[in-house]
CSV table of C-alpha atoms in Angstrom, one decimal:
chain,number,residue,atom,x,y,z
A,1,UNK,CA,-5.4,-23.1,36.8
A,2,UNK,CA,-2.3,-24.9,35.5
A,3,UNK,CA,-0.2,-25.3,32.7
A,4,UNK,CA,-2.4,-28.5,31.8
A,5,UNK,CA,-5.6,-26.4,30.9
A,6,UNK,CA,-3.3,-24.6,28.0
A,7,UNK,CA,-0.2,-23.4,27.0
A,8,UNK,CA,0.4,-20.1,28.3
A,9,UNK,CA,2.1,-17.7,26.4
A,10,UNK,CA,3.8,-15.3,28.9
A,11,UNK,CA,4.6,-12.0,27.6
A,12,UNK,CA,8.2,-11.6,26.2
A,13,UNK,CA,6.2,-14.0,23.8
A,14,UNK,CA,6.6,-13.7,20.1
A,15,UNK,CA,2.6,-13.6,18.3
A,16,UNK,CA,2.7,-14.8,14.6
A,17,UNK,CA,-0.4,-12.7,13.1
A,18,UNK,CA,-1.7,-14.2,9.6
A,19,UNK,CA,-2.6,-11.0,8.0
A,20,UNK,CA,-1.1,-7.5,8.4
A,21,UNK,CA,-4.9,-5.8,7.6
A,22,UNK,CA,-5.9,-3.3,10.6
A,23,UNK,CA,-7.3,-5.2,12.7
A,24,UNK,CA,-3.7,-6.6,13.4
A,25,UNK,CA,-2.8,-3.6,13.3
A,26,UNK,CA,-4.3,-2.7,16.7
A,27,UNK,CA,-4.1,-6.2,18.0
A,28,UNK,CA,-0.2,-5.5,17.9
A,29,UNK,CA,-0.4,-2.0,19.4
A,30,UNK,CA,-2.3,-3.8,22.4
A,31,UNK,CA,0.3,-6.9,22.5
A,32,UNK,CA,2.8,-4.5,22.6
A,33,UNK,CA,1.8,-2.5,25.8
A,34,UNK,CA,1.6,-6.2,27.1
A,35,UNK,CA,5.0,-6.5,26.6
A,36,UNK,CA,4.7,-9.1,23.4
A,37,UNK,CA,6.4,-9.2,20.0
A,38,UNK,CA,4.8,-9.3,17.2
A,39,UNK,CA,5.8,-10.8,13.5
A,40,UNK,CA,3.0,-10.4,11.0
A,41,UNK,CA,2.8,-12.4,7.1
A,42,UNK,CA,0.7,-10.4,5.0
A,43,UNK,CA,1.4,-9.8,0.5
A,44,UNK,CA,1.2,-6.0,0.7
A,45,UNK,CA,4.2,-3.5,1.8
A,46,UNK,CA,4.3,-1.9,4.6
A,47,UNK,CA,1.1,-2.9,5.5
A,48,UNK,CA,-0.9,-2.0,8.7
A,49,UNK,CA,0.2,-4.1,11.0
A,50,UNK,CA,3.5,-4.5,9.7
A,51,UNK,CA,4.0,-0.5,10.5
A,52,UNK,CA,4.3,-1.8,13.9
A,53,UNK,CA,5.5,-5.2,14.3
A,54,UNK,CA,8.9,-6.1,14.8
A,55,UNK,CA,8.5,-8.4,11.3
A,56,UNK,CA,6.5,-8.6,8.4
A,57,UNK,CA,7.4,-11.4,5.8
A,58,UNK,CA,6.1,-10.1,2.7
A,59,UNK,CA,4.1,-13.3,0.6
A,60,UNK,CA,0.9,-14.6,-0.3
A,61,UNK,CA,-1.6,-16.5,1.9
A,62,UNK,CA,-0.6,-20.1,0.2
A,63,UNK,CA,3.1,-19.5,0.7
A,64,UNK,CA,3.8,-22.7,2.3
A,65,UNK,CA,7.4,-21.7,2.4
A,66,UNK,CA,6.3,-18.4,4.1
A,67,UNK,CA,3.7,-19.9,6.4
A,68,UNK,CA,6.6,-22.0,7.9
A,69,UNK,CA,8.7,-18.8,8.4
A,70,UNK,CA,6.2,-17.5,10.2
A,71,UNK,CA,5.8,-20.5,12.2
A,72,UNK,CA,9.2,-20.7,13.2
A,73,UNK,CA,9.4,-17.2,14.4
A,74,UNK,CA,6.3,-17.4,16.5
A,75,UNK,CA,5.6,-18.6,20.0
A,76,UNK,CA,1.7,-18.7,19.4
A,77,UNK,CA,-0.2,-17.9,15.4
A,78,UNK,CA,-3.5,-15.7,15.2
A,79,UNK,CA,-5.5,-14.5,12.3
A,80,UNK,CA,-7.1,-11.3,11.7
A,81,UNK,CA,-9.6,-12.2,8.6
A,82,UNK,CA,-11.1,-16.1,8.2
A,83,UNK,CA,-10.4,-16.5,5.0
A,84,UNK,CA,-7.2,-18.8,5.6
A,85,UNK,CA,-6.0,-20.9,3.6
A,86,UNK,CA,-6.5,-24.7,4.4
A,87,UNK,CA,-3.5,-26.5,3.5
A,88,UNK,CA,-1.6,-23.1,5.3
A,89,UNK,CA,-3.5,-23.4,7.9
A,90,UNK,CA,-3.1,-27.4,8.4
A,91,UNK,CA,1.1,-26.7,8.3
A,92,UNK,CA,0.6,-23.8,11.1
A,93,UNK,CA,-1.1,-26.2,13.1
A,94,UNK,CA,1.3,-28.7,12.9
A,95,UNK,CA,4.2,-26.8,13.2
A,96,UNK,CA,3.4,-24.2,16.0
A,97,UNK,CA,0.7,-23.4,18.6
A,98,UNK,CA,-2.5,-22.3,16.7
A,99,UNK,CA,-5.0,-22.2,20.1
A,100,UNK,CA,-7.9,-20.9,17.8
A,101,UNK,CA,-7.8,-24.1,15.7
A,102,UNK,CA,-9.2,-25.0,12.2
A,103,UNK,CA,-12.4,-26.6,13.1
A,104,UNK,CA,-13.4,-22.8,14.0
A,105,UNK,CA,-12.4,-21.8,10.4
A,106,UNK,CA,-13.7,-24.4,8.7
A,107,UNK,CA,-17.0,-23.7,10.2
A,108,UNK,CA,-17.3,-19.5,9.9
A,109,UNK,CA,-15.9,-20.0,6.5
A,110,UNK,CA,-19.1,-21.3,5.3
A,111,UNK,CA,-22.4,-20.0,5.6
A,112,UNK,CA,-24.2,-23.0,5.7
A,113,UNK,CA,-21.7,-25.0,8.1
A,114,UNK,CA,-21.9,-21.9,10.4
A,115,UNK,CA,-26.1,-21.6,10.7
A,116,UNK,CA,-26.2,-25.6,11.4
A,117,UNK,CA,-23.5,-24.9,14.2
A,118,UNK,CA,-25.4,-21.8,15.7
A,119,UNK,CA,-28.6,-23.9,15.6
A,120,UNK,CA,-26.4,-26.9,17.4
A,121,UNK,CA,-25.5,-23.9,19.8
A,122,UNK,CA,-29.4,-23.8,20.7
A,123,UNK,CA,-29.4,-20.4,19.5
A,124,UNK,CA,-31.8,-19.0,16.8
A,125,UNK,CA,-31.1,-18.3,13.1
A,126,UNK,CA,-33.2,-16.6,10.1
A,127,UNK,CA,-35.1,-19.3,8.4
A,128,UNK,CA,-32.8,-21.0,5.5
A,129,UNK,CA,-32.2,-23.1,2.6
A,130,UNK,CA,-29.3,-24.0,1.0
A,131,UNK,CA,-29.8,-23.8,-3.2
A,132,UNK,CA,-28.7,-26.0,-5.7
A,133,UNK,CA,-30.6,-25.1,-8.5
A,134,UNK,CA,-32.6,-21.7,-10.1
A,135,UNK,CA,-35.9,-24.2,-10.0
A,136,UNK,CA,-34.3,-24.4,-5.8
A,137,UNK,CA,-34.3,-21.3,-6.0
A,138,UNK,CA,-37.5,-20.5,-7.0
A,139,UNK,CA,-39.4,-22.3,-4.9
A,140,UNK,CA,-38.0,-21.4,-1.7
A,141,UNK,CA,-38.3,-17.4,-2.7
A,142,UNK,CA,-41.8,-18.5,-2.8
A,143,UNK,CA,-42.0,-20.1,0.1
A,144,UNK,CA,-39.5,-17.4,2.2
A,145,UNK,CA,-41.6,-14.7,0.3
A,146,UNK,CA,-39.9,-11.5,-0.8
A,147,UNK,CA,-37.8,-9.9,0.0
A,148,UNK,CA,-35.0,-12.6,0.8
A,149,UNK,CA,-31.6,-12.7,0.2
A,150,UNK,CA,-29.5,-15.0,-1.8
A,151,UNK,CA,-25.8,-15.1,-0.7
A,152,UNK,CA,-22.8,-17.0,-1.8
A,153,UNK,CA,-21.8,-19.7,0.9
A,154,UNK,CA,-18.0,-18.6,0.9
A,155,UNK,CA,-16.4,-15.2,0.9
A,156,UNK,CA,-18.2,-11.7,0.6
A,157,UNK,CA,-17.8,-9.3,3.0
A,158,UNK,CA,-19.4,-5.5,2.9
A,159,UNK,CA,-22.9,-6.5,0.9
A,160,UNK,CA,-20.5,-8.4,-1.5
A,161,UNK,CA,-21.5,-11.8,-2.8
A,162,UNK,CA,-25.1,-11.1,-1.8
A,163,UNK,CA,-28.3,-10.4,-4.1
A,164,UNK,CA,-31.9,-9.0,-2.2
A,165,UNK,CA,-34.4,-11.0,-3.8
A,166,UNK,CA,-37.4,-8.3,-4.4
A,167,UNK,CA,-39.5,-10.1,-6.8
A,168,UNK,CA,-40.1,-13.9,-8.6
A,169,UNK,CA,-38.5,-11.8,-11.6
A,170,UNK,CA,-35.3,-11.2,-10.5
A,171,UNK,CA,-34.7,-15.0,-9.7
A,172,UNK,CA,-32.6,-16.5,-12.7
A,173,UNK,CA,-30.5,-13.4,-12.7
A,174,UNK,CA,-30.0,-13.6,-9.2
A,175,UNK,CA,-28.8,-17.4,-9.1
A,176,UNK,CA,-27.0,-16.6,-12.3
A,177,UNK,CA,-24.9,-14.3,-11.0
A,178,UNK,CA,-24.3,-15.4,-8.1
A,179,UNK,CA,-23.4,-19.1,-8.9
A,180,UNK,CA,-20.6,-18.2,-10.8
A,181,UNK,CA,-18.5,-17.8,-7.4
A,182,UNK,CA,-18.9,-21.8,-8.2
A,183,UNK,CA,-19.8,-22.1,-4.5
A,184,UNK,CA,-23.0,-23.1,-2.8
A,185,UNK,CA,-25.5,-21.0,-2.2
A,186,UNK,CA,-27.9,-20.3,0.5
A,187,UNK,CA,-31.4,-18.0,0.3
A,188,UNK,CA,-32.1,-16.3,3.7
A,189,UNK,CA,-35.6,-15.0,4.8
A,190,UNK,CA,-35.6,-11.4,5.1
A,191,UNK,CA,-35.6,-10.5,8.8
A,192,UNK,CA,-37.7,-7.1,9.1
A,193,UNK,CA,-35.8,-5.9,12.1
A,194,UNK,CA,-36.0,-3.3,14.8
A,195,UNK,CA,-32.1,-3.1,15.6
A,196,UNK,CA,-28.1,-4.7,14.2
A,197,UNK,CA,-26.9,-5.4,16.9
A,198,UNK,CA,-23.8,-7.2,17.9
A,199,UNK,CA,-21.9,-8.5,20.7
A,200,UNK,CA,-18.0,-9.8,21.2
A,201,UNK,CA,-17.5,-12.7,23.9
A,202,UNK,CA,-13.7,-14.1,24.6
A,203,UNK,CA,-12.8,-16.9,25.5
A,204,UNK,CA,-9.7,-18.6,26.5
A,205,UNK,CA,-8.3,-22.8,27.0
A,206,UNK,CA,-8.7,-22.6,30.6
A,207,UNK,CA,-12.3,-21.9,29.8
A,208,UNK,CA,-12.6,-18.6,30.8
A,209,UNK,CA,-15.6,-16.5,29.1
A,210,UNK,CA,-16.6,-13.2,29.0
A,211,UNK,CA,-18.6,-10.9,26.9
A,212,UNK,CA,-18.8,-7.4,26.1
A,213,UNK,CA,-21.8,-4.9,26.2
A,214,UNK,CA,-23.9,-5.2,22.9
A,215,UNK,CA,-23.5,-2.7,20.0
A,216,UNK,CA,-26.1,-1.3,18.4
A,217,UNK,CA,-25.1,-1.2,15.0
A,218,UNK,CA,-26.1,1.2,11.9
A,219,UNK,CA,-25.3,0.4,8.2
A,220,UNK,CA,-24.9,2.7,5.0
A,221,UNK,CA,-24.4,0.9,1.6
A,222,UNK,CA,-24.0,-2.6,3.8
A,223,UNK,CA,-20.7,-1.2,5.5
A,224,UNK,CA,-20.8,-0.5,9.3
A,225,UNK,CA,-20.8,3.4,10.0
A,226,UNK,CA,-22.2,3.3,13.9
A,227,UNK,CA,-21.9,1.1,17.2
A,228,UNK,CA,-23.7,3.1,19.8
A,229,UNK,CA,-23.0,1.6,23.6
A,230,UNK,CA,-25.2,1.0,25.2
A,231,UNK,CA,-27.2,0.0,22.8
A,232,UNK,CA,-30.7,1.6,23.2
A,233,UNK,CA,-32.5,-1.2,23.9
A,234,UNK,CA,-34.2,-3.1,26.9
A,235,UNK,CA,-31.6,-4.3,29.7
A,236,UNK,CA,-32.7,-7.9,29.4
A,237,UNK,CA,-32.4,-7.8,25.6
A,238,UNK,CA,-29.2,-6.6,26.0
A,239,UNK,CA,-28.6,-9.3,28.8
A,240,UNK,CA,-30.4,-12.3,26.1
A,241,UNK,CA,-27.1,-11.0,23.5
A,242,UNK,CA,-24.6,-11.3,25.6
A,243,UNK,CA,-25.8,-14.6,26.7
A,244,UNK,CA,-26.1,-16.1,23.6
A,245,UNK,CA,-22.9,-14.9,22.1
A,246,UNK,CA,-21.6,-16.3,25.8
A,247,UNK,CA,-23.9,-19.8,24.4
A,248,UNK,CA,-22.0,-20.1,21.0
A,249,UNK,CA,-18.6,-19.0,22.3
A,250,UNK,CA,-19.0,-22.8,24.6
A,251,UNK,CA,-20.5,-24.4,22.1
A,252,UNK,CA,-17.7,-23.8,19.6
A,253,UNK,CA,-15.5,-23.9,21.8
A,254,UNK,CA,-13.7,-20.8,20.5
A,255,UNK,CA,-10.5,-19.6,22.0
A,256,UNK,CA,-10.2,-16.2,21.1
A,257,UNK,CA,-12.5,-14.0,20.1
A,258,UNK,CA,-15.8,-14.6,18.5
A,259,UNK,CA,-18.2,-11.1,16.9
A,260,UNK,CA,-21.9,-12.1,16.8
A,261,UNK,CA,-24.2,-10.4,14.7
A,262,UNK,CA,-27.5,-10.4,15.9
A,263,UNK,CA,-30.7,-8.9,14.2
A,264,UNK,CA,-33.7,-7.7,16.5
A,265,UNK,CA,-37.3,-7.5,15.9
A,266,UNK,CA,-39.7,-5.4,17.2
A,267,UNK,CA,-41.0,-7.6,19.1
A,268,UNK,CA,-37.8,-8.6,21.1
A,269,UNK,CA,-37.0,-11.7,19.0
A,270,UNK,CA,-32.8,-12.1,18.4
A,271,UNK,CA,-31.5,-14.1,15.5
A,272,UNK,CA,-28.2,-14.5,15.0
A,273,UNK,CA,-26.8,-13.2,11.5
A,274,UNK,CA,-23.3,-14.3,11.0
A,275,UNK,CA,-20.1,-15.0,13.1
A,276,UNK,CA,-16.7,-13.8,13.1
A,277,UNK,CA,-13.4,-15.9,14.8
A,278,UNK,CA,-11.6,-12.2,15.8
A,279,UNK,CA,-11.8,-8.9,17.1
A,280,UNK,CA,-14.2,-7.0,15.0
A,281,UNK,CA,-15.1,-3.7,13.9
A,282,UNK,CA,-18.3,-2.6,16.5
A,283,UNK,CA,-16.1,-3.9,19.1
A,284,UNK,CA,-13.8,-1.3,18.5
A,285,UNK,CA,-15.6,1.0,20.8
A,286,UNK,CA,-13.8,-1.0,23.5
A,287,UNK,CA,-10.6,0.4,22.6
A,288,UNK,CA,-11.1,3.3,24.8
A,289,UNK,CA,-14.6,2.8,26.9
A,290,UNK,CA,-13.7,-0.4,28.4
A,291,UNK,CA,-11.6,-1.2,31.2
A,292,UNK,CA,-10.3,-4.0,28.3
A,293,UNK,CA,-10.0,-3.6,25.0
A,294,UNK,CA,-11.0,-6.5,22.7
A,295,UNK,CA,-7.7,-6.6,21.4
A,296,UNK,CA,-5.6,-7.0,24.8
A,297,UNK,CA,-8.9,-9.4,25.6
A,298,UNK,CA,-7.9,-11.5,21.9
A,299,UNK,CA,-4.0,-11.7,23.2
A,300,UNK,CA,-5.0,-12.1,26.5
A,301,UNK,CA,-7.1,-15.3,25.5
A,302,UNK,CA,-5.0,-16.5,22.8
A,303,UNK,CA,-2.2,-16.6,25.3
A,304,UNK,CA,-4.0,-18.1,28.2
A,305,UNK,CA,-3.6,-15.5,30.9
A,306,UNK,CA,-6.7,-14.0,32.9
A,307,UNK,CA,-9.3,-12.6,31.0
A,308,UNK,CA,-9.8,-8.3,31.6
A,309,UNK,CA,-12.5,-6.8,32.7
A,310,UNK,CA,-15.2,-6.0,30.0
A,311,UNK,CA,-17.1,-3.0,32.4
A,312,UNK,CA,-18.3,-0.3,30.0
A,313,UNK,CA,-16.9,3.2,31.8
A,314,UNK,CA,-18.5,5.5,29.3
A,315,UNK,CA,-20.9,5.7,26.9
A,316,UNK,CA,-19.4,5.9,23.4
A,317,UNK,CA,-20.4,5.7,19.8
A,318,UNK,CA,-17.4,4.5,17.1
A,319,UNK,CA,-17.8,5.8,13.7
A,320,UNK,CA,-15.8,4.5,10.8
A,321,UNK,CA,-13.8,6.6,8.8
A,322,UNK,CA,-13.9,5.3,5.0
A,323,UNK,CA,-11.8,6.8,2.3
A,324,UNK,CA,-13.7,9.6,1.2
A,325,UNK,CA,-13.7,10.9,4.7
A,326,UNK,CA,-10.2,11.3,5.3
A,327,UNK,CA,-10.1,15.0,3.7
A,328,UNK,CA,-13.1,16.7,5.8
A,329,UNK,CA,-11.1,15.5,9.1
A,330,UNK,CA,-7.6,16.5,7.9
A,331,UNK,CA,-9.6,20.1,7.4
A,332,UNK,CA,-11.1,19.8,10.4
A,333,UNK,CA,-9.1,17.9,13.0
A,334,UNK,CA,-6.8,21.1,14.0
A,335,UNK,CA,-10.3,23.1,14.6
A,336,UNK,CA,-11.1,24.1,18.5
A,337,UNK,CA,-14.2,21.9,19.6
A,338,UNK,CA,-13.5,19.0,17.7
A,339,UNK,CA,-11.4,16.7,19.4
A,340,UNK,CA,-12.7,17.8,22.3
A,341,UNK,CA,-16.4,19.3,22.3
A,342,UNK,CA,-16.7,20.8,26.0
A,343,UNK,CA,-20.0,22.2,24.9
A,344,UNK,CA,-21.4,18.5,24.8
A,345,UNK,CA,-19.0,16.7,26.6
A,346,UNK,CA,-17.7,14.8,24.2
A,347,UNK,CA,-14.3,13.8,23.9
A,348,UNK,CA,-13.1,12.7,20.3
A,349,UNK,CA,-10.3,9.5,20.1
A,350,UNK,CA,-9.2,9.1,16.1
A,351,UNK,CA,-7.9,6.2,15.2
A,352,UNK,CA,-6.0,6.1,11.4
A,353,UNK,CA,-5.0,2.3,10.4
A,354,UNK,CA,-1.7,3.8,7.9
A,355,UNK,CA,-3.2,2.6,4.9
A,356,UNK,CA,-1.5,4.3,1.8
A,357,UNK,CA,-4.4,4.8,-0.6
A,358,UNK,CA,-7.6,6.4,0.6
A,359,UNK,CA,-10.4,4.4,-1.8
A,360,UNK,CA,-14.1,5.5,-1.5
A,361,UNK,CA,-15.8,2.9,0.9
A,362,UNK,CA,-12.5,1.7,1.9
A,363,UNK,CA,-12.0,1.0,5.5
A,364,UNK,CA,-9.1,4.1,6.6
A,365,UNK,CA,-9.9,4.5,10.3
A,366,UNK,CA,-12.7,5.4,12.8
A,367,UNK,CA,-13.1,7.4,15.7
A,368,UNK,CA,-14.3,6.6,19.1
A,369,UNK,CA,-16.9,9.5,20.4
A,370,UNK,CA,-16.6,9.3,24.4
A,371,UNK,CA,-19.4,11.4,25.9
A,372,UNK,CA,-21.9,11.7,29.0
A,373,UNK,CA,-25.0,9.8,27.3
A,374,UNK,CA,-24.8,8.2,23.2
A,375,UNK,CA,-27.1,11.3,22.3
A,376,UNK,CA,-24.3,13.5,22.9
A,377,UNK,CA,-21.9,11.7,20.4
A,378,UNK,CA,-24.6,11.4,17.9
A,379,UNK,CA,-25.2,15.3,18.2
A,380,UNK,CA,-21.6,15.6,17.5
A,381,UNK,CA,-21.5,13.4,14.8
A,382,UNK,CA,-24.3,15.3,12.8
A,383,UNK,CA,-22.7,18.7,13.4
A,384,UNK,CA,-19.6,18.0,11.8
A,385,UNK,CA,-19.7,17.6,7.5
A,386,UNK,CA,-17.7,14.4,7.4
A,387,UNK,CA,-20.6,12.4,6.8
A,388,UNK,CA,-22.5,14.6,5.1
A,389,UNK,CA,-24.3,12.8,1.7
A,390,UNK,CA,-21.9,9.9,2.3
């Protein structure tokens, strides 16, 4: 490999991160160990990531002014969410080394751009239509039957800008609420699937891919709360995700990462639900069970050196921590047998993202659960009352 397949970003290197949310957060703490700095732009104090970066310049998203600080100060820009601005994202791009691109963004941003380019990909999606009108709207509930789901083409994240469709009834409301984002809109057929699962592939301008195990991911109240690894599913499904996310990763030529959300049937059929340009939460799993991490896999990428090793050494199930769990593990945390259940074999790694405020369903940490076999973790997840009625 040469220089001539993409600038490499040795480490000494300064990494500009657009967003100071968690995710940076770790992606720093990763970049560090590698021996990179790290100056992150991001509106809220002390935020995340700025806790451990050398510099956080505090300002909006559409600070042009602030964009081109952090342009100046950096050797290479990532993001950590994909809801960038354009025009900041056009001035990045011209005046430093953005590797992941806009084309990227502009695709994940929208929901309709991003099925056309998964289908482009040769890779399956839930049968769609975009919406225009309630009378639209109407007619394709009946032809999708119900349930569907009607979701806002732009932003929403979490269940958010999304309406399940259970009935011709619910219709007008539906497309009345939801077209006051002033967005398009797209109805999806409901998938009635087996398992969420989900799988991160890397991959960097020399053309170097890779792809993590799958994740098999469970949901409460839309928000992730498990990735079990393995996933408990057939080694050639899991073998058919990882190829596919491998599939779309080319196709899109992503540099970077790339999470993709797959549903499966019972009858071993994957569709692809969404994408995401960056490390995401069921890969955090990786942090500690895989010889790389996604984050030192996202720097290493971004920066064009080898791409790690993704071997899985040990089965592992992440759990989130959301705001109304952070007082059952400060009462429990100190207790013999919970960091590190010998009974079970399970070994407990919490990881706390500094936020200041601990909402109810907001996002304050998670903990990888490293044990013999996924059953073990699960065991120790019900025995403990974090979860309990959440």
């Amino acid at each position: 490999m040469t220089a001539a397949d993409g600038k490499i970003i040795k480490p000494g290197g300064t990494i500009g991160v657009l967003g100071g949310g968690q995710l940076g957060r770790m992606l720093a703490l990763a970049g560090r160990n590698m021996g990179y700095r790290f100056v992150t732009l991001d509106p809220t104090e002390d935020a995340p990531c700025g806790q451990v970066a050398d510099e956080q310049i505090l300002a909006d998203f559409d600070d042009v002014e602030a964009a081109r600080k952090l342009a100046a100060r950096s050797d290479v820009i990532t993001y950590e969410f994909e809801n960038v601005d354009a025009h900041v994202t056009n001035i990045l791009m011209n005046e430093s080394y953005v590797p992941q691109g806009s084309e990227l963004l502009y695709t994940t941003q929208h929901r309709l751009r991003e099925k056309r380019a998964i289908e482009a990909a040769g890779v399956p999606v839930a049968p769609y239509a975009e919406i225009g009108s309630a009378a639209e709207l109407h007619e394709a509930v009946i032809r999708f039957g119900t349930p569907c789901v009607l979701k806002t083409a732009t932003g929403g994240y979490d269940g958010k800008g999304q309406w399940v469709i259970r009935s011709l009834d619910e219709v007008e409301e539906a497309y009345e609420t939801l077209s006051r984002a002033k967005t398009e809109l797209v109805l999806e057929q409901f998938i009635h699937f087996d398992k969420e699962l989900s799988v991160i592939a890397a991959r960097s301008p020399r053309g170097e891919v890779k792809a993590f195990p799958a994740a098999e991911n469970i949901h409460v109240h839309n928000i992730l709360h498990q990735s079990i690894v393995p996933a408990r599913i057939p080694a050639e499904v899991q073998q058919e995700a990882e190829q596919l996310a491998i599939r779309i990763a080319e196709s899109l030529g992503v540099i970077g990462l790339i999470a993709v959300e797959l549903f499966l049937t019972k009858d071993g059929q994957l569709y692809v639900n969404e994408l995401a340009p960056r490390p995401h939460n069921s890969g955090h799993y990786t942090m500690e069970a895989c010889r790389t991490s996604q984050f030192e896999q996202h720097v290493r990428a971004i920066c064009n050196l080898p791409l790690g090793s993704t071997e899985l050494l040990t089965p592992v199930v992440m759990v989130n921590l959301l705001g109304e769990h952070i007082e059952p593990l400060q009462s429990l945390i100190d207790q013999p047998g919970f960091l590190e259940a010998e009974d079970i074999g399970v070994s407990a790694k919490v990881h706390l993202y500094g936020k200041k405020e601990a909402k109810e369903k907001r996002k304050m940490g998670h903990i990888n659960l490293l044990a013999s076999n996924v059953q073990h973790a699960l065991t120790w997840i019900e025995r403990t009352s974090i979860w309990e009625s959440k």
